[in-house]
Coordinates of C-alpha atoms and ligand atoms in Angstrom, one line a residue:
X1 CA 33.7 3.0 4.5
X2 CA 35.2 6.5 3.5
X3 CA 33.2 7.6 0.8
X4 CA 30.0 5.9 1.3
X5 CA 27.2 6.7 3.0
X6 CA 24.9 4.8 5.2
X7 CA 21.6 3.4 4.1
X8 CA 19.5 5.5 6.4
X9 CA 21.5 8.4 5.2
X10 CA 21.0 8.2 1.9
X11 CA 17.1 7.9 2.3
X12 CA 17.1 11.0 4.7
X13 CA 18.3 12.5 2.0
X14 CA 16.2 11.2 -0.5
X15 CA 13.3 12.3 1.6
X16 CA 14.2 15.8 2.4
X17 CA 14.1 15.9 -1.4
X18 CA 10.8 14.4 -2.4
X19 CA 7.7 16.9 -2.1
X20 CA 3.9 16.0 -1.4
X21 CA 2.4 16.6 -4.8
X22 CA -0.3 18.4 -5.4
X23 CA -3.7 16.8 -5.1
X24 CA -6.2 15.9 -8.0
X25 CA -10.0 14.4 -7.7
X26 CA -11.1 10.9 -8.2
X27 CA -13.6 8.9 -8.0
X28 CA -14.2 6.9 -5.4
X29 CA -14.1 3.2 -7.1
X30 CA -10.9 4.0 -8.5
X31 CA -9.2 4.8 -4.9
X32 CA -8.0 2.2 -3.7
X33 CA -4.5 2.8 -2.5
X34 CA -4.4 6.7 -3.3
X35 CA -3.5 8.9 -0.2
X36 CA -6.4 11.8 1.2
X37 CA -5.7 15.4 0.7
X38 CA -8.3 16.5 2.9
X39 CA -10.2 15.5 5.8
X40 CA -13.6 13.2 5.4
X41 CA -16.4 15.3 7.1
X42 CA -19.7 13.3 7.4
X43 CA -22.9 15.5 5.9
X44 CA -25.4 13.1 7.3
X45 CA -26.4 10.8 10.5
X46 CA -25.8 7.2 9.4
X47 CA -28.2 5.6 10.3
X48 CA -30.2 8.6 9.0
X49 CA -33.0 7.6 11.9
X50 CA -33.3 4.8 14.2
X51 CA -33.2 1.5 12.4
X52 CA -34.1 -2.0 13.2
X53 CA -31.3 -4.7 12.7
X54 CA -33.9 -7.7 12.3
X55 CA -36.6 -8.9 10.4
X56 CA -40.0 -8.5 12.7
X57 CA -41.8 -6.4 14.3
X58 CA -41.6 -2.9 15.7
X59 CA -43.5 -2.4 19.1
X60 CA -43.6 -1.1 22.4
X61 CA -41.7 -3.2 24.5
X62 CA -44.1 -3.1 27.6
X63 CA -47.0 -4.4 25.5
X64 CA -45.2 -7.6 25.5
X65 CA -46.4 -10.4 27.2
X66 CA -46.7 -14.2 25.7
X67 CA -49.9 -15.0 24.5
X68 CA -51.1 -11.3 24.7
X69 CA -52.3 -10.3 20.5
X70 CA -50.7 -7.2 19.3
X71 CA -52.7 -5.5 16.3
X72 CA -50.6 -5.3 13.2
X73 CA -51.1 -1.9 11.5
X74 CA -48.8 -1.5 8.5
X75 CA -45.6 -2.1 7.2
X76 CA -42.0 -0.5 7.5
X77 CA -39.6 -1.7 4.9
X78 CA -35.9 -0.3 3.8
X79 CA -36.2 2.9 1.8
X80 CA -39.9 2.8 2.2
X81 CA -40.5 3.8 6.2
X82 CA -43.9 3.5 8.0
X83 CA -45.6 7.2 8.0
X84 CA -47.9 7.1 11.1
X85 CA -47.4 6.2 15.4
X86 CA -47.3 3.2 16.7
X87 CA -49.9 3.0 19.6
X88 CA -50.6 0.9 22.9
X89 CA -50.9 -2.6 21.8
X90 CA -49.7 -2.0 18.1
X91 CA -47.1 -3.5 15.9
X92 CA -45.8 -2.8 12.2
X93 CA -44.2 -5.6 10.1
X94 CA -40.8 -4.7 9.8
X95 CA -37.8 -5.6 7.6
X96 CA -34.0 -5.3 8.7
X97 CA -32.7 -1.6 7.6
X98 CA -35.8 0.2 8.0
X99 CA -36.7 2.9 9.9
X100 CA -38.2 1.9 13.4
X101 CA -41.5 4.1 13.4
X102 CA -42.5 6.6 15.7
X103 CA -43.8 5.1 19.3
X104 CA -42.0 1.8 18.8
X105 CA -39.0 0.9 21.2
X106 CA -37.8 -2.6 20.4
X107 CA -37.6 -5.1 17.7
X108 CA -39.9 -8.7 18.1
X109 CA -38.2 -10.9 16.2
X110 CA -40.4 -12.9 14.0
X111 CA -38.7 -15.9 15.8
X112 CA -40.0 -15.0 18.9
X113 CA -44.1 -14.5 17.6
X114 CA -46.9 -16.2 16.1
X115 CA -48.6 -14.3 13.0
X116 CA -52.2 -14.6 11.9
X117 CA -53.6 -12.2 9.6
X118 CA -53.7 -8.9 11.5
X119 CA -52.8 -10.6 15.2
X120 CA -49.4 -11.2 16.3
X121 CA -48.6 -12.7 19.4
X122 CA -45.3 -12.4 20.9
X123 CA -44.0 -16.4 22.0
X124 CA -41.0 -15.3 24.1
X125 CA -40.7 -12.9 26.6
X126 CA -38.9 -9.9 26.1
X127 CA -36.8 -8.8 28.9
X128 CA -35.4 -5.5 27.1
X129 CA -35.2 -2.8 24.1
X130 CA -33.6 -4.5 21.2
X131 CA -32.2 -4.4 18.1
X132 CA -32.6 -0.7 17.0
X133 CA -29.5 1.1 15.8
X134 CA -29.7 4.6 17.2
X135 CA -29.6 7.0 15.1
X136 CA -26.0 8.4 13.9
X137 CA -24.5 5.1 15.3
X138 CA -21.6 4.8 12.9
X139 CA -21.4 9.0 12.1
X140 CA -23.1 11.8 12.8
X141 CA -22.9 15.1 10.6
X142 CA -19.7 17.1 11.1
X143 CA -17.9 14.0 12.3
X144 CA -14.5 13.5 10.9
X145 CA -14.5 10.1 9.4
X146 CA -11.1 9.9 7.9
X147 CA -7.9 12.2 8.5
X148 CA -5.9 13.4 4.9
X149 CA -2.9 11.7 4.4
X150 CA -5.1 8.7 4.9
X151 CA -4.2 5.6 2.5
X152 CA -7.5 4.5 1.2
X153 CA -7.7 0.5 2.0
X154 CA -10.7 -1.3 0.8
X155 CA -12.8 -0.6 4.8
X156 CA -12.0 3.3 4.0
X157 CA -13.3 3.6 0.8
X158 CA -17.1 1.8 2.1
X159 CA -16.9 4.7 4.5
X160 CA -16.4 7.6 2.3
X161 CA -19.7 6.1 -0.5
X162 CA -21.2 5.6 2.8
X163 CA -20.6 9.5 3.2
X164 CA -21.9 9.9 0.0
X165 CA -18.8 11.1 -1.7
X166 CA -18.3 9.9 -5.8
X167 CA -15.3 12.0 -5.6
X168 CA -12.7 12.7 -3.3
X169 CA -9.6 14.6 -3.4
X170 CA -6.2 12.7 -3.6
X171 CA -2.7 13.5 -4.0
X172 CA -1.8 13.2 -7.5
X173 CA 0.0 9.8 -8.3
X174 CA 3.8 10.4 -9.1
X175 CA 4.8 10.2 -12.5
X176 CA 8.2 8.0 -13.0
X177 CA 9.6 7.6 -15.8
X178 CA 12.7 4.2 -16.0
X179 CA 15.8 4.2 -17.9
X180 CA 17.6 1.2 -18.7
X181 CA 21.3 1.1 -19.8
X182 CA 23.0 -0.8 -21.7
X183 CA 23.7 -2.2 -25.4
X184 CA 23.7 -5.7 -24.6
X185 CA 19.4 -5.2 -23.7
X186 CA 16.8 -6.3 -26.6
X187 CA 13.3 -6.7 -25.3
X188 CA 11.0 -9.6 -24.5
X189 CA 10.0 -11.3 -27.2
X190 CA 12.9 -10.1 -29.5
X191 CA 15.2 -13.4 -31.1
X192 CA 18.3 -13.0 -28.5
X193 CA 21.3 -12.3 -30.7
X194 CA 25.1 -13.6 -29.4
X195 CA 26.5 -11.6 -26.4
X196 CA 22.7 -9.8 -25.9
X197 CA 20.3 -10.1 -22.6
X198 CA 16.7 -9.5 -22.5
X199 CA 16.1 -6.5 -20.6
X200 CA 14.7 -7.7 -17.2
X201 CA 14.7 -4.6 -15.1
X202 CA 12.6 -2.3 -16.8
X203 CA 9.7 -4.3 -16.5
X204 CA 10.5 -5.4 -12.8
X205 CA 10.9 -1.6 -12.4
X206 CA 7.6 -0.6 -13.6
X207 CA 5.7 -3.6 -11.8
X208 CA 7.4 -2.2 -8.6
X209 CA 6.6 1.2 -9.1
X210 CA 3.3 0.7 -9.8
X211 CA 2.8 -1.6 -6.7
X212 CA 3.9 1.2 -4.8
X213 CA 1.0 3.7 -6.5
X214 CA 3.7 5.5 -8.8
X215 CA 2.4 5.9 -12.4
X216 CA 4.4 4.3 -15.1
X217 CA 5.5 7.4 -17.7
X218 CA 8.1 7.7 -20.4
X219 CA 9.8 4.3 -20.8
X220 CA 13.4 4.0 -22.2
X221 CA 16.5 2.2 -22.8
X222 CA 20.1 3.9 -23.1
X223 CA 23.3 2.7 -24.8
X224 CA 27.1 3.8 -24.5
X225 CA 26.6 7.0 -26.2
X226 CA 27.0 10.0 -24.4
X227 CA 25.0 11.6 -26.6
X228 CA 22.3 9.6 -27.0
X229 CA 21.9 8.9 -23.2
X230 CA 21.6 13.1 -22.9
X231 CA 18.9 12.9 -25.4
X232 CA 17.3 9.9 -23.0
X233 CA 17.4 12.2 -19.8
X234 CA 16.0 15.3 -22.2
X235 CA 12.8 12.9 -22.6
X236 CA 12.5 11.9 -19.2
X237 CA 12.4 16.3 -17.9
X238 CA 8.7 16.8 -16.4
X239 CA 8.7 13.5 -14.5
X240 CA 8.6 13.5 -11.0
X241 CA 11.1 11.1 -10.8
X242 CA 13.7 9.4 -13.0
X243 CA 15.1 5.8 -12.1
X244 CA 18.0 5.0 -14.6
X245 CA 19.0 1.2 -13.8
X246 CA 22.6 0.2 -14.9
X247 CA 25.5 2.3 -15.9
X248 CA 25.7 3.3 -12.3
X249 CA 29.3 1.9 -11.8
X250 CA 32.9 3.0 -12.6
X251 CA 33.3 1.3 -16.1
X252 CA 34.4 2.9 -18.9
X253 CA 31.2 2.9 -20.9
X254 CA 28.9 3.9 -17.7
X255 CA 28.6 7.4 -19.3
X256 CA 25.1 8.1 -16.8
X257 CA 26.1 10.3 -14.4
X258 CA 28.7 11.8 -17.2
X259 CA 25.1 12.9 -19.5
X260 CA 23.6 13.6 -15.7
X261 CA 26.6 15.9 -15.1
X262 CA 26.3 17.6 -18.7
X263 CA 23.3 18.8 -18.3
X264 CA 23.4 20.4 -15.2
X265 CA 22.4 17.3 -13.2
X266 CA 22.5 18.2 -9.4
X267 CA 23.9 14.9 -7.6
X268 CA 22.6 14.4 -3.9
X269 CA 24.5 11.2 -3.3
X270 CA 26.7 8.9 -4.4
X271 CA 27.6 5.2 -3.4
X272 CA 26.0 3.7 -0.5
X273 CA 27.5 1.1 2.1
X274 CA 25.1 -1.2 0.7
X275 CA 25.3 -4.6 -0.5
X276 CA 23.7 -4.9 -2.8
X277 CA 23.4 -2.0 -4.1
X278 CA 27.1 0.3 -3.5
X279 CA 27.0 2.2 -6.9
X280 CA 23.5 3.3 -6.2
X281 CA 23.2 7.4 -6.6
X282 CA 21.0 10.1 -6.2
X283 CA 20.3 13.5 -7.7
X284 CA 18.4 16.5 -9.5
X285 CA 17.8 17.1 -13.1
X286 CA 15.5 20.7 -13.0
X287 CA 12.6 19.9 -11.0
X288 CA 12.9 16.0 -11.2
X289 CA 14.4 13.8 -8.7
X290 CA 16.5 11.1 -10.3
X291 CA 17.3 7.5 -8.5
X292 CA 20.2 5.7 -10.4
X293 CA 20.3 2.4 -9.3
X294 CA 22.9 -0.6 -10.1
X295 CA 22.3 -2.9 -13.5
X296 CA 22.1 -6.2 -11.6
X297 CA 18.6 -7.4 -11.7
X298 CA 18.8 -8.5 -7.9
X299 CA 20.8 -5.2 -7.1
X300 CA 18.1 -3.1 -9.2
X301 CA 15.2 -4.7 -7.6
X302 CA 16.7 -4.6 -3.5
X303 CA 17.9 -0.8 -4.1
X304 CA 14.4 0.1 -5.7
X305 CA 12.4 -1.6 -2.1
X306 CA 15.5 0.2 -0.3
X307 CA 15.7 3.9 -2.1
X308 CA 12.5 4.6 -4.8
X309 CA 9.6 3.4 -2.7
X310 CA 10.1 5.3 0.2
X311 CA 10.4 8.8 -2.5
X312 CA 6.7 7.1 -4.1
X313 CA 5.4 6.9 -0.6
X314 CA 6.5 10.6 0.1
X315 CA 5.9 12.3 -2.7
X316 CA 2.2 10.8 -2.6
X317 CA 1.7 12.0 0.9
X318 CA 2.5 8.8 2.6
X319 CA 4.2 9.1 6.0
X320 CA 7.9 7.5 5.9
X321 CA 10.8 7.6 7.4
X322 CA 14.4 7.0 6.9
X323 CA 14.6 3.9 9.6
X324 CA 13.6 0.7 7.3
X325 CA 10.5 -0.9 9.4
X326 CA 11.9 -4.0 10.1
X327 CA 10.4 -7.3 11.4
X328 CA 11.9 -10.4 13.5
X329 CA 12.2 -14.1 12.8
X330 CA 14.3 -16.9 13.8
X331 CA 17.3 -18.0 11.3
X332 CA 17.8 -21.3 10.2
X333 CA 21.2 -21.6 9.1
X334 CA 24.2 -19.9 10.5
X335 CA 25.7 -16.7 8.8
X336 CA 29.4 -15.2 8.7
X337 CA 30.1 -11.9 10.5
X338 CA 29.4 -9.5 7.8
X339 CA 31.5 -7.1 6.0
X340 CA 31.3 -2.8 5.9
X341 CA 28.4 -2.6 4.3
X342 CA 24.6 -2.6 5.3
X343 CA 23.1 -6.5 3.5
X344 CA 19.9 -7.4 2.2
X345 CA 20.0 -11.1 1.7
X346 CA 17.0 -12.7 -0.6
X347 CA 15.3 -14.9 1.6
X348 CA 12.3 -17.2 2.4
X349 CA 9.8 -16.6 5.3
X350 CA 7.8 -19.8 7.0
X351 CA 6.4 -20.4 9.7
X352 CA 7.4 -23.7 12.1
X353 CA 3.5 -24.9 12.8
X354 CA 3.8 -23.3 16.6
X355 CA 3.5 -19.6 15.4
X356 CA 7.2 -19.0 15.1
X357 CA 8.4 -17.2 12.2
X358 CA 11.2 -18.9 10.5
X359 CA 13.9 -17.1 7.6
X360 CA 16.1 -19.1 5.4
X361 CA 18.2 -16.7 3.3
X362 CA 18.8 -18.3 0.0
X363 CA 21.6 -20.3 -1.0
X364 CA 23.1 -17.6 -4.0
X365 CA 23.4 -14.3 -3.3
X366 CA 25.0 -13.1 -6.3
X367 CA 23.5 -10.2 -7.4
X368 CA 23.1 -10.8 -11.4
X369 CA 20.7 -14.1 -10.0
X370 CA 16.8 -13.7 -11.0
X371 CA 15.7 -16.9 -9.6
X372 CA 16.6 -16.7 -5.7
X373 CA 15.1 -13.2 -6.2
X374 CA 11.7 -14.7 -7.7
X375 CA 12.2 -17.3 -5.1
X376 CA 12.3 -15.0 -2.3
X377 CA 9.6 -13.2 0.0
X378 CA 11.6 -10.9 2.6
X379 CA 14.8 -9.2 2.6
X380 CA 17.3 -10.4 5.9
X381 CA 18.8 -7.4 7.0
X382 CA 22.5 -7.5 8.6
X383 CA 23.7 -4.2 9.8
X384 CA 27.6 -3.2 8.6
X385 CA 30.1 -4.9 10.5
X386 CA 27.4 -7.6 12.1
X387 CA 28.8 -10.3 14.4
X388 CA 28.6 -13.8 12.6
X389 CA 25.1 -15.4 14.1
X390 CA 24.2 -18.9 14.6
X391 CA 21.0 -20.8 13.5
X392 CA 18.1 -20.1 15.9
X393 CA 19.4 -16.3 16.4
X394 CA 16.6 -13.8 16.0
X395 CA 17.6 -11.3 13.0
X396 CA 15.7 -8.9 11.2
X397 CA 13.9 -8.6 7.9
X398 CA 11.9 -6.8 5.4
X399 CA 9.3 -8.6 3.7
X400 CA 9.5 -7.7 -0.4
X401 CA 6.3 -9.0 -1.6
Ligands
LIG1 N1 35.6 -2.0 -10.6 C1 34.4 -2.0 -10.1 N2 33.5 -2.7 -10.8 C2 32.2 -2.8 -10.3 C3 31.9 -2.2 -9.1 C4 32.9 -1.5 -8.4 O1 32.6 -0.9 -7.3 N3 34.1 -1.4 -9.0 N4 30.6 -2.4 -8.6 C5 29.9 -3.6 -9.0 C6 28.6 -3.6 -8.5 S1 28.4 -3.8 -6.9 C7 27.5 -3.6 -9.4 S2 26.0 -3.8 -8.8 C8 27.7 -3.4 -10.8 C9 26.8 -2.2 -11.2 O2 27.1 -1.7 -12.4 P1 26.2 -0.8 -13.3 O3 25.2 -0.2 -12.5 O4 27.2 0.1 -14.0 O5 25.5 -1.9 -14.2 P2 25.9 -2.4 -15.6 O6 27.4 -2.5 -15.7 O7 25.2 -1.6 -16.6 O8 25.3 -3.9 -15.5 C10 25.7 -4.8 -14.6 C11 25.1 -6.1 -15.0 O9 23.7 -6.1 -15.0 C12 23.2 -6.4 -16.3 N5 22.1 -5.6 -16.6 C13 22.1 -4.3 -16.7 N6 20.9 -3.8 -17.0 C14 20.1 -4.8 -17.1 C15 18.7 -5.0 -17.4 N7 17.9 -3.9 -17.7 N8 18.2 -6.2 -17.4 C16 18.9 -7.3 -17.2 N9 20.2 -7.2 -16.9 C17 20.8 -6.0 -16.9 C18 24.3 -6.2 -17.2 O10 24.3 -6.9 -18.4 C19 25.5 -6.5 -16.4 O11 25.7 -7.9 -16.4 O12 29.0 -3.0 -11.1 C20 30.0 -3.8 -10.5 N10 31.3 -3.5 -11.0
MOO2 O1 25.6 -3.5 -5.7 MO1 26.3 -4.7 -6.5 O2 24.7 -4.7 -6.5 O3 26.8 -5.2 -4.8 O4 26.2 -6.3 -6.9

């Protein structure tokens, strides 16, 4: 379509633009989700020395025989080891996660002996070494246990308080401030006068962004005023990025890229062959990246997946690219050939009982329509000019929640 350009286009461009921001420490509970800016490096062995991974007794496995008493000599518990040598025909009580004392090469499980007072007596025989964890098992110093650009997951932060670490060094989350447009928006919880609309995109904005590990900044909500609307893009400077749902279109009182212009706005892109999302747009305001992106909740919320997530993955170090990772399922209702413009059609994953992944997209695709989108779990993907496909084809699909 002359004018527009193509999705993956427009987030090429979108990611040439967005930097990795600078990093910033934090402590380790409160990473979950935030992106390395350096390497892990281990500082210790772990285990710190041979340990034993049962309850029992340490011994020397060749002094081992059923019915032949060992002499029970001490105690090694976790964080409190055993200080001498184990001995021919010696034992020490042992507890799981202590270290395995000197002279002693397996584990005796106390399943597998007979205790009375200082005399144990193995009741199984022990074919071979067992259950010690060599030392440095899981790491040993100067081992790198984590790479930067590393999204911390729940597994990745055990291993870095395993390392020892209270702190580690992160890449600052972006700072995004939302604009939303239009004098027909009162907020939640306001009385709705005639002819107004509770404003349902800046919080589904802000719940986005912040699933994506953006931090929420200056919130604010524009009018028809030229002026005004410059004074709402002068509060927004210092951001790292600026979404500005509604007012993206060609209407006579869609005065946002008019205010963008006036100040010296620098626009990257405009219009994509999207549906929906066609008035979506792109730019620079001084050293803030701006994403306007169509009023229509269900346009806002699609272009937002499609356009600001992948600039929050990038400017928080995330690796992304301009190719949408897509995944397969099977249809279940047949679709029209589609028209000039990449689609993103709500839809409903399930799975048919046998392991095959089903989509359904949703009867109303109308882009003002909240409740198909709160209905929905993936977006079905149909590339511009896509043949028409029958039910049972396999299509693609991103999930969206
Ligand atoms: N002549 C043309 N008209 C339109 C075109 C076009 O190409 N030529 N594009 C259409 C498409 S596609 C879309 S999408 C909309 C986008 O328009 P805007 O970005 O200017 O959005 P608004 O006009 O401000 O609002 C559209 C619609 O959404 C409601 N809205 C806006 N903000 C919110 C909000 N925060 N919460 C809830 N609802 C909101 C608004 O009341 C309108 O009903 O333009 C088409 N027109
Ligand atoms: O982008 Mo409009 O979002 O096609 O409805």
């Amino acid at each position: 379509m002359s004018g527009l350009i193509s999705l993956t286009e427009a987030r090429q461009h979108i990611l040439q633009a967005c930097e990795t921001l600078s990093a910033e420490q934090c402590a380790v509970t409160e990473a979950l989700g935030r992106t390395l800016a350096q390497d892990i490096v281990a500082t210790h062995d772990q285990p710190a020395a041979d340990m034993s991974a049962m309850d029992g007794y340490a011994v020397r496995l060749e002094d081992c025989a059923v019915g032949q008493a060992l002499d029970v000599i001490g105690e090694a518990k976790a964080g409190d080891p055993f200080q001498g040598t184990i001995d021919v025909g010696q034992a020490v009580r042992i507890s799981t996660g202590a270290y395995v004392p000197e002279g002693a090469d397996h584990i005796l499980i106390q399943e597998e002996s007979e205790r009375k007072g200082d005399k144990l007596t193995p009741t199984v025989q022990q074919s071979a070494n067992g259950f010690i964890r060599a030392k440095g098992r899981d790491f040993a110093s100067g081992d790198t246990l984590l790479s930067a650009r590393k999204t911390l997951a729940p597994a990745s932060i055990a291993l870095c308080a395993a390392a020892g670490l209270a702190q580690l060094s992160v890449i600052c989350k972006p700072r995004v401030a939302v604009l939303t447009n239009g004098n027909e928006l009162c907020d939640p919880g306001e009385p709705l006068s005639p002819g107004m609309l509770y404003d349902s995109n800046g919080p589904a904005l802000v719940a986005q962004i912040t699933s994506w590990g953006a931090s929420p900044g200056w919130q604010g909500r524009g009018g028809d005023d030229l002026r005004a609307m410059k004074a709402c893009l002068e509060q927004a400077l210092g951001h790292d990025l600026l979404i500005i749902a509604g007012g993206a279109s060609v209407g006579p009182h869609d005065i946002v890229r008019d205010a963008f212009a006036e100040l010296g706005g620098e626009l990257i892109f405009s219009r994509i062959a999207l549906k929906p999302g066609k008035p979506a747009w792109c730019g620079r305001l001084g050293s803030m990246l701006v994403i306007g992106l169509p009023g229509n909740p269900a346009s806002a919320f699609v272009t937002a997946e499609l356009l600001v997530k992948p600039a929050i993955l990038a400017m928080s170090g995330q690796r992304v690219g301009a190719e949408i990772p897509l995944q397969t399922a099977r249809i279940t209702d047949a679709l029209p050939a589609n028209g000039p413009r990449e689609s993103f059609l709500r839809a409903r994953v399930s799975d048919d009982g046998a392991g095959e992944i089903l989509i359904t997209p949703l009867g109303d695709q109308d882009s003002s329509l909240l409740r198909p989108l709160a209905e929905s779990d993936a977006l079905l993907r149909r590339a511009q000019h896509d043949e028409a496909c029958e039910a049972g084809a396999t299509v693609a699909y991103m999930p969206s929640r």
